[in-house]
CSV table of C-alpha atoms in Angstrom, one decimal:
chain,number,residue,atom,x,y,z
A,18,MET,CA,0.0,0.0,0.0
A,19,THR,CA,3.0,2.3,0.5
A,20,LEU,CA,3.8,2.0,-3.2
A,21,VAL,CA,0.2,2.9,-4.0
A,22,HIS,CA,0.3,6.0,-1.7
A,23,THR,CA,3.5,7.0,-3.4
A,24,LEU,CA,2.1,6.7,-6.9
A,25,LEU,CA,-1.0,8.6,-5.9
A,26,HIS,CA,1.1,11.3,-4.3
A,27,LEU,CA,3.2,11.7,-7.4
A,28,THR,CA,0.1,12.1,-9.5
A,29,ASN,CA,-1.9,14.3,-7.1
A,30,PHE,CA,-2.3,17.1,-9.6
A,31,LYS,CA,-4.7,20.0,-9.0
A,32,SER,CA,-6.8,18.9,-12.0
A,33,PRO,CA,-9.0,15.8,-11.4
A,34,LEU,CA,-8.6,15.0,-15.1
A,35,LEU,CA,-4.8,14.8,-14.8
A,36,GLN,CA,-5.1,12.8,-11.6
A,37,THR,CA,-6.7,10.1,-13.6
A,38,LEU,CA,-5.3,10.7,-17.1
A,39,VAL,CA,-1.6,10.5,-16.2
A,40,PRO,CA,-1.7,7.1,-14.3
A,41,SER,CA,-4.0,5.6,-16.9
A,42,VAL,CA,-1.7,6.5,-19.8
A,43,ALA,CA,1.4,5.4,-17.8
A,44,ALA,CA,-0.3,2.0,-17.3
A,45,ALA,CA,-0.9,1.7,-21.0
A,46,TYR,CA,2.7,2.2,-21.9
A,47,THR,CA,3.9,0.0,-19.0
A,48,ILE,CA,1.7,-3.0,-20.0
A,49,GLN,CA,2.7,-2.7,-23.6
A,50,ALA,CA,6.4,-2.6,-22.7
A,51,ALA,CA,6.0,-5.7,-20.5
A,52,PHE,CA,4.6,-7.6,-23.5
A,53,ALA,CA,6.9,-5.9,-26.1
A,54,VAL,CA,10.3,-7.0,-24.6
A,55,PRO,CA,9.8,-10.8,-24.7
A,56,SER,CA,7.9,-10.5,-28.0
A,57,ILE,CA,10.7,-8.6,-29.7
A,58,ILE,CA,13.3,-11.1,-28.4
A,59,ALA,CA,11.2,-14.0,-29.7
A,60,GLN,CA,10.2,-12.1,-32.9
A,61,SER,CA,6.6,-13.1,-32.2
A,62,GLU,CA,3.4,-11.2,-32.7
A,63,LYS,CA,1.2,-13.8,-31.0
A,64,PHE,CA,0.3,-11.6,-28.0
A,65,TYR,CA,0.1,-8.3,-29.8
A,66,ASP,CA,-3.7,-8.1,-30.1
A,67,PHE,CA,-4.2,-9.9,-26.8
A,68,SER,CA,-2.1,-7.4,-25.0
A,69,GLY,CA,-3.9,-4.5,-26.7
A,70,SER,CA,-7.3,-5.8,-25.4
A,71,LEU,CA,-5.8,-6.4,-21.9
A,72,THR,CA,-4.5,-2.8,-21.9
A,73,TYR,CA,-7.9,-1.5,-22.8
A,74,LEU,CA,-9.5,-3.4,-20.0
A,75,THR,CA,-6.8,-2.4,-17.4
A,76,VAL,CA,-6.7,1.3,-18.3
A,77,THR,CA,-10.6,1.5,-18.3
A,78,ALA,CA,-10.7,-0.2,-14.8
A,79,ILE,CA,-7.9,2.2,-13.5
A,80,SER,CA,-9.8,5.3,-14.7
A,81,LEU,CA,-13.0,4.0,-13.3
A,82,TYR,CA,-11.8,3.2,-9.8
A,83,LEU,CA,-8.9,5.6,-9.3
A,84,PRO,CA,-11.1,8.6,-8.1
A,85,SER,CA,-12.8,6.3,-5.6
A,86,LEU,CA,-9.4,5.0,-4.4
A,87,ARG,CA,-8.1,8.6,-3.9
A,88,ALA,CA,-11.3,9.6,-2.0
A,89,LYS,CA,-11.0,6.6,0.4
A,90,LEU,CA,-7.3,7.1,1.1
A,91,ALA,CA,-7.8,10.8,1.6
A,92,THR,CA,-10.3,10.2,4.4
A,93,ASP,CA,-8.0,7.5,6.0
A,94,ALA,CA,-10.9,5.1,5.7
A,95,GLY,CA,-8.9,2.5,3.9
A,96,ILE,CA,-10.1,0.4,1.0
A,97,GLY,CA,-11.3,-2.5,3.1
A,98,SER,CA,-11.8,-5.8,1.3
A,99,LEU,CA,-11.4,-6.0,-2.4
A,100,SER,CA,-15.1,-6.9,-2.9
A,101,SER,CA,-16.2,-3.9,-0.8
A,102,PHE,CA,-13.9,-1.6,-2.6
A,103,LEU,CA,-15.1,-2.7,-6.0
A,104,ALA,CA,-18.7,-2.3,-5.0
A,105,SER,CA,-18.4,1.0,-3.1
A,106,PRO,CA,-18.6,3.4,-6.0
A,107,PHE,CA,-21.8,1.8,-7.1
A,108,VAL,CA,-23.3,1.5,-3.6
A,109,ASN,CA,-22.4,5.0,-2.6
A,110,ALA,CA,-22.7,6.7,-6.0
A,111,ALA,CA,-23.5,10.1,-4.5
A,112,GLY,CA,-20.5,10.1,-2.2
A,113,ALA,CA,-16.9,11.0,-2.9
A,114,GLY,CA,-15.5,8.8,-5.6
A,115,GLY,CA,-19.0,7.8,-6.6
A,116,LEU,CA,-19.8,6.9,-10.2
A,117,GLY,CA,-22.2,8.4,-12.6
A,118,TRP,CA,-24.2,6.2,-14.9
A,119,ARG,CA,-22.3,7.3,-18.0
A,120,SER,CA,-19.0,6.2,-16.4
A,121,VAL,CA,-20.5,2.7,-15.8
A,122,VAL,CA,-22.1,2.5,-19.3
A,123,LEU,CA,-19.1,3.8,-21.3
A,124,SER,CA,-16.6,1.6,-19.3
A,125,GLY,CA,-18.9,-1.3,-19.9
A,126,ALA,CA,-19.1,-0.5,-23.6
A,127,VAL,CA,-15.3,-0.6,-23.9
A,128,THR,CA,-15.1,-3.8,-21.9
A,129,ILE,CA,-17.6,-5.5,-24.2
A,130,TRP,CA,-15.8,-4.4,-27.3
A,131,ALA,CA,-12.3,-5.3,-26.0
A,132,VAL,CA,-13.3,-8.7,-24.8
A,133,ARG,CA,-15.1,-9.5,-28.0
A,134,LEU,CA,-12.5,-8.2,-30.4
A,135,GLY,CA,-9.5,-9.4,-28.3
A,136,SER,CA,-10.8,-13.0,-28.1
A,137,PHE,CA,-11.7,-13.0,-31.8
A,138,LEU,CA,-8.2,-11.8,-32.9
A,139,PHE,CA,-6.4,-14.0,-30.4
A,140,GLN,CA,-8.3,-17.1,-31.5
A,141,ARG,CA,-7.5,-16.2,-35.1
A,142,ILE,CA,-3.7,-15.9,-34.6
A,143,LEU,CA,-3.6,-19.1,-32.6
A,144,LYS,CA,-5.4,-20.8,-35.6
A,145,ASP,CA,-3.4,-19.2,-38.4
A,146,GLY,CA,-0.1,-19.1,-36.5
A,147,HIS,CA,0.9,-15.7,-37.8
A,148,ASP,CA,-0.3,-12.1,-38.6
A,149,SER,CA,0.6,-10.9,-42.1
A,150,ARG,CA,0.9,-7.3,-40.8
A,151,PHE,CA,4.1,-8.3,-38.9
A,152,GLU,CA,5.9,-10.5,-41.4
A,153,GLU,CA,8.6,-7.9,-42.0
A,154,ILE,CA,8.2,-5.6,-39.1
A,155,LYS,CA,9.0,-8.3,-36.4
A,156,LYS,CA,12.4,-8.9,-38.0
A,157,SER,CA,13.5,-5.4,-37.0
A,158,PRO,CA,13.6,-4.7,-33.3
A,159,GLY,CA,13.3,-1.0,-33.8
A,160,ARG,CA,10.2,-1.2,-36.0
A,161,PHE,CA,8.6,-3.9,-33.9
A,162,ALA,CA,9.1,-1.8,-30.8
A,163,GLY,CA,7.5,1.1,-32.6
A,164,ALA,CA,4.4,-1.1,-33.2
A,165,TRP,CA,4.1,-1.8,-29.5
A,166,THR,CA,4.6,1.9,-28.7
A,167,ALA,CA,2.0,2.8,-31.3
A,168,GLN,CA,-0.5,0.4,-29.7
A,169,ALA,CA,0.0,2.1,-26.3
A,170,THR,CA,-0.6,5.4,-27.9
A,171,TRP,CA,-3.7,4.0,-29.7
A,172,VAL,CA,-5.2,2.8,-26.4
A,173,SER,CA,-4.5,6.1,-24.7
A,174,LEU,CA,-6.0,8.3,-27.3
A,175,CYS,CA,-9.0,6.0,-27.9
A,176,LEU,CA,-9.9,6.0,-24.2
A,177,MET,CA,-9.7,9.8,-23.8
A,178,PRO,CA,-13.4,10.3,-23.7
A,179,VAL,CA,-13.9,7.4,-21.2
A,180,ILE,CA,-11.1,8.7,-19.0
A,181,ALA,CA,-12.6,12.2,-19.1
A,182,VAL,CA,-16.1,11.0,-18.0
A,183,ASN,CA,-14.6,8.8,-15.3
A,184,SER,CA,-12.6,11.8,-14.0
A,185,ILE,CA,-15.7,13.9,-13.3
A,186,PRO,CA,-15.8,14.5,-9.5
A,187,ALA,CA,-18.8,13.3,-7.6
A,188,SER,CA,-19.6,16.9,-6.7
A,189,ALA,CA,-20.1,17.8,-10.4
A,190,LEU,CA,-22.0,14.6,-11.4
A,191,ALA,CA,-25.4,16.4,-11.0
A,192,ALA,CA,-24.3,18.9,-13.6
A,193,THR,CA,-24.1,16.2,-16.2
A,194,GLY,CA,-27.9,15.8,-16.1
A,195,ALA,CA,-30.1,12.9,-16.9
A,196,LEU,CA,-30.5,11.3,-20.3
A,197,LYS,CA,-29.6,13.7,-23.1
A,198,LEU,CA,-29.9,13.6,-26.9
A,199,THR,CA,-26.1,13.0,-27.1
A,200,ASP,CA,-26.6,9.9,-24.9
A,201,ILE,CA,-29.3,8.4,-27.2
A,202,LEU,CA,-27.3,9.3,-30.3
A,203,GLY,CA,-24.0,8.1,-29.0
A,204,LEU,CA,-25.2,4.8,-27.5
A,205,SER,CA,-27.1,4.1,-30.7
A,206,LEU,CA,-24.0,4.7,-32.8
A,207,TYR,CA,-22.0,2.5,-30.5
A,208,ALA,CA,-24.5,-0.4,-30.7
A,209,GLY,CA,-24.9,0.0,-34.5
A,210,GLY,CA,-21.1,0.1,-35.0
A,211,LEU,CA,-20.4,-2.9,-32.7
A,212,LEU,CA,-23.1,-4.9,-34.5
A,213,PHE,CA,-21.7,-3.9,-37.9
A,214,GLU,CA,-18.2,-5.0,-36.8
A,215,VAL,CA,-19.3,-8.3,-35.2
A,216,VAL,CA,-21.4,-9.3,-38.2
A,217,ALA,CA,-18.6,-8.4,-40.7
A,218,ASP,CA,-16.0,-10.4,-38.7
A,219,ARG,CA,-18.3,-13.4,-38.5
A,220,GLN,CA,-19.2,-13.3,-42.2
A,221,LYS,CA,-15.5,-13.2,-43.1
A,222,SER,CA,-14.6,-16.0,-40.7
A,223,LYS,CA,-17.5,-18.2,-42.0
A,224,TRP,CA,-16.5,-17.5,-45.6
A,225,SER,CA,-12.8,-18.3,-44.9
A,226,GLN,CA,-13.7,-21.6,-43.2
A,227,GLU,CA,-16.1,-22.6,-46.0
A,228,ARG,CA,-13.3,-21.9,-48.5
A,229,LYS,CA,-10.9,-24.2,-46.6
A,230,ASP,CA,-13.6,-26.8,-46.5
A,231,LYS,CA,-14.0,-26.3,-50.3
A,232,VAL,CA,-17.7,-25.3,-50.0
A,233,HIS,CA,-16.8,-22.6,-52.5
A,234,ASP,CA,-13.8,-21.5,-54.5
A,235,GLU,CA,-14.3,-17.7,-54.2
A,236,GLU,CA,-11.0,-15.8,-54.0
A,237,PHE,CA,-12.3,-12.8,-52.1
A,238,LEU,CA,-15.5,-12.0,-50.1
A,239,THR,CA,-18.1,-9.9,-51.9
A,240,ARG,CA,-21.3,-11.1,-50.0
A,241,GLY,CA,-23.2,-9.8,-47.0
A,242,LEU,CA,-21.8,-6.6,-45.5
A,243,TRP,CA,-18.8,-6.9,-47.8
A,244,SER,CA,-21.1,-6.1,-50.7
A,245,VAL,CA,-21.9,-2.7,-49.4
A,246,SER,CA,-18.4,-1.8,-48.1
A,247,ARG,CA,-14.9,-3.1,-48.8
A,248,HIS,CA,-14.0,-2.8,-45.2
A,249,PRO,CA,-17.3,-3.0,-43.1
A,250,ASN,CA,-15.4,-4.1,-40.0
A,251,TYR,CA,-13.3,-1.0,-40.0
A,252,PHE,CA,-16.4,1.2,-40.6
A,253,GLY,CA,-18.0,-0.5,-37.5
A,254,GLU,CA,-14.9,0.2,-35.5
A,255,SER,CA,-14.9,3.9,-36.4
A,256,THR,CA,-18.6,4.2,-35.7
A,257,LEU,CA,-18.6,2.7,-32.3
A,258,TRP,CA,-15.8,5.0,-31.1
A,259,THR,CA,-17.7,7.9,-32.5
A,260,GLY,CA,-20.7,6.8,-30.4
A,261,ILE,CA,-18.6,6.7,-27.2
A,262,ALA,CA,-17.2,10.1,-27.9
A,263,THR,CA,-20.7,11.5,-28.6
A,264,THR,CA,-22.0,10.3,-25.3
A,265,ALA,CA,-19.0,11.5,-23.4
A,266,VAL,CA,-19.0,15.0,-24.9
A,267,GLY,CA,-22.6,15.6,-23.7
A,268,ALA,CA,-21.4,15.2,-20.2
A,269,VAL,CA,-18.0,16.9,-20.4
A,270,MET,CA,-19.2,20.0,-22.2
A,271,SER,CA,-21.3,21.5,-19.4
A,272,SER,CA,-19.7,24.5,-17.7
A,273,PRO,CA,-19.6,23.0,-14.1
A,274,VAL,CA,-18.0,19.8,-15.4
A,275,ARG,CA,-15.4,21.7,-17.4
A,276,ALA,CA,-14.6,23.8,-14.4
A,277,ALA,CA,-14.4,20.8,-12.1
A,278,LEU,CA,-12.0,19.0,-14.5
A,279,GLY,CA,-9.5,21.8,-14.6
A,280,ALA,CA,-11.0,24.9,-16.4
A,281,LEU,CA,-11.3,23.2,-19.7
A,282,SER,CA,-12.4,25.4,-22.6
A,283,ILE,CA,-15.2,24.2,-24.9
A,284,PRO,CA,-12.9,23.4,-27.8
A,285,SER,CA,-10.5,21.5,-25.5
A,286,ALA,CA,-13.4,19.5,-24.0
A,287,ALA,CA,-14.7,18.6,-27.4
A,288,ALA,CA,-11.2,17.7,-28.6
A,289,LEU,CA,-10.6,15.5,-25.6
A,290,CYS,CA,-13.6,13.4,-26.6
A,291,PHE,CA,-13.4,13.4,-30.3
A,292,VAL,CA,-9.6,12.7,-30.6
A,293,SER,CA,-10.7,9.1,-30.1
A,294,PRO,CA,-12.8,8.5,-33.2
A,295,ALA,CA,-10.6,10.9,-35.2
A,296,PHE,CA,-7.4,8.9,-34.4
A,297,VAL,CA,-9.1,5.5,-35.0
A,298,THR,CA,-10.5,6.6,-38.3
A,299,PHE,CA,-7.1,8.1,-39.4
A,300,LEU,CA,-5.3,4.9,-38.3
A,301,LEU,CA,-7.7,2.7,-40.2
A,302,LEU,CA,-7.9,4.7,-43.4
A,303,LYS,CA,-4.4,5.9,-43.7
A,304,VAL,CA,-2.0,3.6,-41.7
A,305,SER,CA,-2.7,0.1,-40.6
A,306,GLY,CA,-6.2,-0.9,-41.7
A,307,VAL,CA,-7.4,-0.2,-45.2
A,308,PRO,CA,-4.0,0.6,-46.8
A,309,LEU,CA,-2.5,-2.7,-45.8
A,310,SER,CA,-5.6,-4.7,-46.8
A,311,GLU,CA,-6.0,-2.9,-50.1
A,312,LYS,CA,-2.3,-3.4,-51.0
A,313,LYS,CA,-2.4,-7.1,-50.2
A,314,TYR,CA,-5.6,-7.7,-52.2
A,315,ASP,CA,-4.5,-5.5,-55.1
A,316,LYS,CA,-1.3,-7.5,-55.4
A,317,ARG,CA,-3.2,-10.8,-55.4
A,318,TYR,CA,-6.2,-10.0,-57.5
A,319,GLY,CA,-5.6,-6.6,-59.1
A,320,ASP,CA,-5.6,-8.0,-62.6
A,321,ARG,CA,-8.9,-9.9,-62.3
A,322,LYS,CA,-12.0,-8.4,-63.9
A,323,GLU,CA,-14.4,-9.4,-61.1
A,324,TYR,CA,-12.1,-7.9,-58.4
A,325,GLN,CA,-11.8,-4.6,-60.4
A,326,GLU,CA,-15.6,-4.6,-60.7
A,327,TRP,CA,-16.1,-5.1,-57.0
A,328,LYS,CA,-13.7,-2.3,-56.2
A,329,ARG,CA,-15.4,0.0,-58.7
A,330,ASN,CA,-18.9,-0.7,-57.4
A,331,THR,CA,-18.3,-1.0,-53.7
A,332,PRO,CA,-17.3,1.9,-51.5
A,333,LYS,CA,-14.0,1.6,-49.6
A,334,PHE,CA,-15.4,2.6,-46.2
A,335,PHE,CA,-18.8,4.1,-45.8
A,336,PRO,CA,-21.4,1.6,-46.8
A,337,LYS,CA,-23.7,2.2,-49.8
A,338,LEU,CA,-27.3,2.4,-48.8
A,339,PHE,CA,-28.8,1.7,-52.2
């Protein structure tokens, strides 16, 4: 507990936002470094996606419970048993370190997404034995280390809106109000995006398995959601993070909350929330998602008429409605 007190003291900034943000981001880089070192030595990407999901879950939990931990230790009440500590923010939601419903819902949304996607990707690499994204990168320690650092940055930026909401002091929770239009819109976007991603992943997994079982001889998938977007899973990913940001911004933008978090301006509060979907979409469209996939399939099937027709008639990202 002495170590915990020391860490809390070192991060005891005046701003409640920084009190939660700094330890959360530090945890992201620490976890990624712990997985990166043995993976770089072994030149293995097996635990890359698994560690990413674990980092999402850990950082979300830290941001959710850290304000409560600070409140308890500040009153010398101690944290008591682990079960009582984990339950206390929910039982005493109106007290110091209590949780607003948006904190619970958004943290739960991230947890559902991380567990689903992490388990899906981990099962896939265990089955395939490799990830084509890292065939060349893992041979270079410097480039491979950069990939792990990028993942820590990805987690940190994606979770900014969740960390911001989880940082709102209990005294300012009343200012966030009850259900708002941004809550309805944001949670609808999250649910729709998650469903889109899950269905797209399952359709591709089923298609791949059927191809291995020689049920069909199709070279590339053009059915289901893959007929309305060339990358429907990535579109779903971008959409669900936009939903999380939309719900978060409705709470963070109110004047009392911005003041409580450290005198945030309206633009900085909006940026704090929407840096998440902006970064995810940029990453998917310009760096690691769409460009790598398009390059791989263009190389394999670029000279085929049916592939050229599919690319010409199917949007790259946003699904066609008609």
